[in-house]
Amino acid sequence: MSATRTPADRLRSFVGVLGDRRTYRRVLYLLAAMPLGFLYYLLLTFGFVFGVALAVFVVGVPVLLATLLVARVFADWERRLANALLDTDIPPHDALPSLSEDGVLAAVGALVRSNTTWRSVAFLVVKSLVGFLAWLFVLLAGVGALALLLAPLGGTATVLGWTIDTLPERLLALPLGVLLALTTVHVLVAAADQTGDIATALLGSEE
């Protein structure tokens, strides 16, 4: 039976997140998810919407196939990124048949039928959502924490509807800012770990 954690142990664990090197890799992973998620959203939206819309003119089919192929490329990049920053151990997926050796039809058929292809698309959709939520959370919590930490320097500040313009309020704002900043880091670390689990489930499966 594990020993009961004391309040002092919980406090050290709560603050100790700043001393863990893995924390900064996970935060970096989520910060990178913001521009990457937007990129994936544009790719999938453009590829599937225009591909389906133009499919009747035949030209849409190559657009759809190119979208699936690029999705696999980006998913492989995401696999490497998760392994590097989240300590996952996701193996590379099997390569598609060679155009020169197996022919166009075999390669296209393998691309469309492959579980890896559709799991790659699914993960990019998830990563797009993660990027948006991470951006929204950092915008609200991160900026709020920074405003609270800077409030003791003077002036009037408004944080989440709270107007800080007196000395007692400025003195209270500092520990609240520290608490919010640490909580923000913990949430980002937990979100990165959850995303790593999703990456392992979607990108680590065999054909």
C-alpha positions as a Markdown table, in Angstrom:
| # | Residue | x | y | z |
|---|---|---|---|---|
| 1 | Met | 0.0 | 0.0 | 0.0 |
| 2 | Ser | 1.4 | 3.4 | -1.0 |
| 3 | Ala | 2.0 | 6.0 | 1.7 |
| 4 | Thr | -0.6 | 8.7 | 2.0 |
| 5 | Arg | 0.6 | 11.9 | 0.4 |
| 6 | Thr | 0.8 | 14.9 | 2.7 |
| 7 | Pro | -0.2 | 18.4 | 1.7 |
| 8 | Ala | 3.5 | 19.3 | 1.6 |
| 9 | Asp | 4.0 | 16.4 | -0.9 |
| 10 | Arg | 1.1 | 17.6 | -3.1 |
| 11 | Leu | 2.5 | 21.2 | -3.0 |
| 12 | Arg | 6.0 | 20.0 | -4.0 |
| 13 | Ser | 4.4 | 18.0 | -6.8 |
| 14 | Phe | 2.3 | 20.9 | -8.0 |
| 15 | Val | 5.2 | 23.3 | -8.0 |
| 16 | Gly | 7.8 | 20.7 | -9.1 |
| 17 | Val | 6.2 | 20.6 | -12.6 |
| 18 | Leu | 8.4 | 23.6 | -13.4 |
| 19 | Gly | 11.6 | 21.6 | -12.6 |
| 20 | Asp | 10.7 | 18.7 | -14.9 |
| 21 | Arg | 12.3 | 18.8 | -18.3 |
| 22 | Arg | 9.5 | 16.8 | -19.8 |
| 23 | Thr | 7.1 | 19.7 | -18.9 |
| 24 | Tyr | 8.7 | 22.0 | -21.4 |
| 25 | Arg | 8.7 | 19.4 | -24.2 |
| 26 | Arg | 5.0 | 18.8 | -23.7 |
| 27 | Val | 4.2 | 22.5 | -23.6 |
| 28 | Leu | 6.3 | 23.0 | -26.8 |
| 29 | Tyr | 4.3 | 20.2 | -28.4 |
| 30 | Leu | 1.0 | 22.0 | -27.6 |
| 31 | Leu | 2.3 | 25.3 | -28.7 |
| 32 | Ala | 3.4 | 23.8 | -32.0 |
| 33 | Ala | -0.1 | 22.3 | -32.3 |
| 34 | Met | -1.6 | 25.7 | -32.8 |
| 35 | Pro | 0.0 | 26.5 | -36.3 |
| 36 | Leu | 0.1 | 22.8 | -37.2 |
| 37 | Gly | -3.6 | 22.3 | -36.4 |
| 38 | Phe | -4.5 | 25.3 | -38.5 |
| 39 | Leu | -2.4 | 23.9 | -41.4 |
| 40 | Tyr | -4.1 | 20.5 | -41.1 |
| 41 | Tyr | -7.5 | 22.1 | -41.0 |
| 42 | Leu | -6.8 | 24.0 | -44.3 |
| 43 | Leu | -5.4 | 20.9 | -45.9 |
| 44 | Leu | -8.3 | 18.6 | -45.1 |
| 45 | Thr | -11.0 | 21.3 | -45.7 |
| 46 | Phe | -9.5 | 22.3 | -49.1 |
| 47 | Gly | -8.7 | 18.7 | -50.2 |
| 48 | Phe | -12.0 | 17.1 | -49.3 |
| 49 | Val | -14.4 | 19.9 | -50.1 |
| 50 | Phe | -12.8 | 20.8 | -53.5 |
| 51 | Gly | -12.1 | 17.2 | -54.2 |
| 52 | Val | -15.7 | 16.1 | -53.7 |
| 53 | Ala | -17.0 | 19.2 | -55.5 |
| 54 | Leu | -14.8 | 18.6 | -58.5 |
| 55 | Ala | -15.1 | 14.8 | -58.5 |
| 56 | Val | -17.8 | 15.0 | -61.2 |
| 57 | Phe | -15.3 | 16.7 | -63.5 |
| 58 | Val | -12.7 | 13.9 | -62.8 |
| 59 | Val | -10.1 | 16.4 | -61.7 |
| 60 | Gly | -11.4 | 16.1 | -58.2 |
| 61 | Val | -10.2 | 12.5 | -57.9 |
| 62 | Pro | -6.5 | 13.4 | -58.0 |
| 63 | Val | -7.2 | 16.1 | -55.5 |
| 64 | Leu | -8.7 | 13.6 | -53.1 |
| 65 | Leu | -5.9 | 11.1 | -53.6 |
| 66 | Ala | -3.3 | 13.8 | -53.1 |
| 67 | Thr | -5.1 | 14.9 | -49.9 |
| 68 | Leu | -4.9 | 11.3 | -48.5 |
| 69 | Leu | -1.3 | 11.0 | -49.5 |
| 70 | Val | -0.3 | 14.3 | -47.9 |
| 71 | Ala | -2.3 | 13.3 | -44.8 |
| 72 | Arg | -0.1 | 10.2 | -44.4 |
| 73 | Val | 3.0 | 12.3 | -44.8 |
| 74 | Phe | 1.9 | 14.7 | -42.1 |
| 75 | Ala | 0.8 | 11.8 | -39.9 |
| 76 | Asp | 4.3 | 10.3 | -40.1 |
| 77 | Trp | 5.7 | 13.7 | -39.1 |
| 78 | Glu | 3.3 | 13.8 | -36.2 |
| 79 | Arg | 4.5 | 10.3 | -35.2 |
| 80 | Arg | 8.1 | 11.5 | -35.1 |
| 81 | Leu | 7.1 | 14.7 | -33.2 |
| 82 | Ala | 5.2 | 12.7 | -30.6 |
| 83 | Asn | 8.1 | 10.3 | -30.1 |
| 84 | Ala | 10.5 | 13.2 | -29.7 |
| 85 | Leu | 8.5 | 15.4 | -27.4 |
| 86 | Leu | 6.0 | 13.1 | -25.6 |
| 87 | Asp | 8.2 | 10.1 | -25.0 |
| 88 | Thr | 5.9 | 7.8 | -27.0 |
| 89 | Asp | 7.2 | 4.9 | -29.0 |
| 90 | Ile | 5.1 | 4.8 | -32.1 |
| 91 | Pro | 6.6 | 2.6 | -34.9 |
| 92 | Pro | 6.6 | 3.8 | -38.5 |
| 93 | His | 3.7 | 2.5 | -40.6 |
| 94 | Asp | 4.1 | 0.3 | -43.6 |
| 95 | Ala | 5.1 | 2.0 | -46.9 |
| 96 | Leu | 2.6 | 2.0 | -49.8 |
| 97 | Pro | 3.3 | -0.1 | -52.9 |
| 98 | Ser | 5.8 | 1.5 | -55.3 |
| 99 | Leu | 4.4 | 3.1 | -58.4 |
| 100 | Ser | 7.2 | 1.9 | -60.6 |
| 101 | Glu | 7.1 | -1.7 | -59.3 |
| 102 | Asp | 3.4 | -2.3 | -58.6 |
| 103 | Gly | 1.7 | 0.1 | -60.9 |
| 104 | Val | -0.6 | 3.1 | -60.4 |
| 105 | Leu | -3.8 | 1.1 | -59.7 |
| 106 | Ala | -2.2 | -1.0 | -57.0 |
| 107 | Ala | -0.7 | 2.0 | -55.3 |
| 108 | Val | -4.0 | 4.0 | -55.4 |
| 109 | Gly | -6.0 | 1.0 | -54.2 |
| 110 | Ala | -3.6 | 0.4 | -51.3 |
| 111 | Leu | -3.8 | 4.1 | -50.4 |
| 112 | Val | -7.6 | 4.1 | -50.3 |
| 113 | Arg | -8.0 | 0.8 | -48.5 |
| 114 | Ser | -5.3 | 1.3 | -46.0 |
| 115 | Asn | -6.3 | 1.7 | -42.3 |
| 116 | Thr | -3.3 | 3.8 | -41.8 |
| 117 | Thr | -4.5 | 6.3 | -44.4 |
| 118 | Trp | -7.8 | 6.9 | -42.6 |
| 119 | Arg | -6.3 | 6.8 | -39.1 |
| 120 | Ser | -3.9 | 9.4 | -40.3 |
| 121 | Val | -6.8 | 11.6 | -41.5 |
| 122 | Ala | -8.6 | 11.0 | -38.1 |
| 123 | Phe | -5.5 | 12.1 | -36.2 |
| 124 | Leu | -5.0 | 15.2 | -38.2 |
| 125 | Val | -8.7 | 16.1 | -37.4 |
| 126 | Val | -8.0 | 15.6 | -33.7 |
| 127 | Lys | -4.8 | 17.6 | -33.9 |
| 128 | Ser | -6.7 | 20.5 | -35.6 |
| 129 | Leu | -9.1 | 20.5 | -32.7 |
| 130 | Val | -6.3 | 20.2 | -30.1 |
| 131 | Gly | -4.5 | 23.2 | -31.7 |
| 132 | Phe | -7.6 | 25.3 | -31.6 |
| 133 | Leu | -8.4 | 24.4 | -28.0 |
| 134 | Ala | -4.8 | 25.0 | -26.9 |
| 135 | Trp | -4.8 | 28.4 | -28.6 |
| 136 | Leu | -8.1 | 29.3 | -26.9 |
| 137 | Phe | -6.9 | 28.1 | -23.5 |
| 138 | Val | -3.5 | 29.8 | -23.6 |
| 139 | Leu | -5.2 | 33.0 | -24.8 |
| 140 | Leu | -7.5 | 33.0 | -21.8 |
| 141 | Ala | -5.5 | 31.3 | -19.0 |
| 142 | Gly | -2.0 | 32.4 | -20.1 |
| 143 | Val | -2.8 | 36.0 | -20.7 |
| 144 | Gly | -4.9 | 36.1 | -17.5 |
| 145 | Ala | -2.0 | 34.7 | -15.4 |
| 146 | Leu | 0.4 | 37.2 | -17.0 |
| 147 | Ala | -1.9 | 40.1 | -16.2 |
| 148 | Leu | -2.3 | 39.0 | -12.6 |
| 149 | Leu | 1.5 | 38.6 | -12.2 |
| 150 | Leu | 2.1 | 42.1 | -13.6 |
| 151 | Ala | -0.7 | 43.7 | -11.6 |
| 152 | Pro | 1.5 | 44.5 | -8.5 |
| 153 | Leu | 3.6 | 46.8 | -10.7 |
| 154 | Gly | 0.9 | 49.4 | -10.5 |
| 155 | Gly | -1.8 | 50.9 | -12.6 |
| 156 | Thr | -5.3 | 49.5 | -13.2 |
| 157 | Ala | -5.7 | 46.1 | -14.6 |
| 158 | Thr | -8.8 | 44.1 | -15.5 |
| 159 | Val | -8.5 | 40.3 | -15.5 |
| 160 | Leu | -11.5 | 38.1 | -16.3 |
| 161 | Gly | -13.9 | 40.9 | -15.2 |
| 162 | Trp | -12.0 | 41.7 | -12.0 |
| 163 | Thr | -10.7 | 45.3 | -11.9 |
| 164 | Ile | -7.5 | 45.5 | -9.9 |
| 165 | Asp | -6.9 | 49.1 | -8.8 |
| 166 | Thr | -6.1 | 49.0 | -5.0 |
| 167 | Leu | -3.0 | 47.9 | -3.1 |
| 168 | Pro | -4.7 | 44.9 | -1.4 |
| 169 | Glu | -6.0 | 43.7 | -4.7 |
| 170 | Arg | -2.6 | 44.0 | -6.3 |
| 171 | Leu | -1.0 | 42.0 | -3.4 |
| 172 | Leu | -3.7 | 39.4 | -3.8 |
| 173 | Ala | -3.2 | 39.3 | -7.6 |
| 174 | Leu | 0.4 | 38.0 | -7.4 |
| 175 | Pro | -0.3 | 34.7 | -5.6 |
| 176 | Leu | -3.4 | 34.2 | -7.7 |
| 177 | Gly | -1.3 | 34.8 | -10.8 |
| 178 | Val | 1.3 | 32.2 | -9.7 |
| 179 | Leu | -1.5 | 29.7 | -9.0 |
| 180 | Leu | -3.2 | 30.3 | -12.3 |
| 181 | Ala | 0.2 | 30.0 | -14.2 |
| 182 | Leu | 1.0 | 26.7 | -12.5 |
| 183 | Thr | -2.5 | 25.4 | -13.1 |
| 184 | Thr | -2.2 | 26.4 | -16.8 |
| 185 | Val | 1.1 | 24.4 | -17.1 |
| 186 | His | -0.4 | 21.3 | -15.5 |
| 187 | Val | -3.4 | 21.5 | -17.8 |
| 188 | Leu | -1.1 | 21.8 | -20.9 |
| 189 | Val | 1.0 | 18.9 | -19.7 |
| 190 | Ala | -2.1 | 16.7 | -19.2 |
| 191 | Ala | -3.5 | 17.7 | -22.5 |
| 192 | Ala | -0.2 | 16.9 | -24.3 |
| 193 | Asp | -0.2 | 13.4 | -22.6 |
| 194 | Gln | -3.7 | 12.7 | -23.7 |
| 195 | Thr | -2.9 | 13.8 | -27.2 |
| 196 | Gly | 0.1 | 11.4 | -27.1 |
| 197 | Asp | -2.2 | 8.5 | -26.1 |
| 198 | Ile | -4.5 | 9.4 | -29.0 |
| 199 | Ala | -1.5 | 9.5 | -31.3 |
| 200 | Thr | -0.4 | 6.0 | -30.1 |
| 201 | Ala | -3.9 | 4.7 | -30.7 |
| 202 | Leu | -4.3 | 6.1 | -34.2 |
| 203 | Leu | -0.8 | 6.3 | -35.6 |
| 204 | Gly | 0.6 | 3.2 | -33.9 |
| 205 | Ser | -1.9 | 0.6 | -35.1 |
| 206 | Glu | -0.8 | -1.9 | -37.7 |
| 207 | Glu | -2.5 | -2.4 | -41.0 |
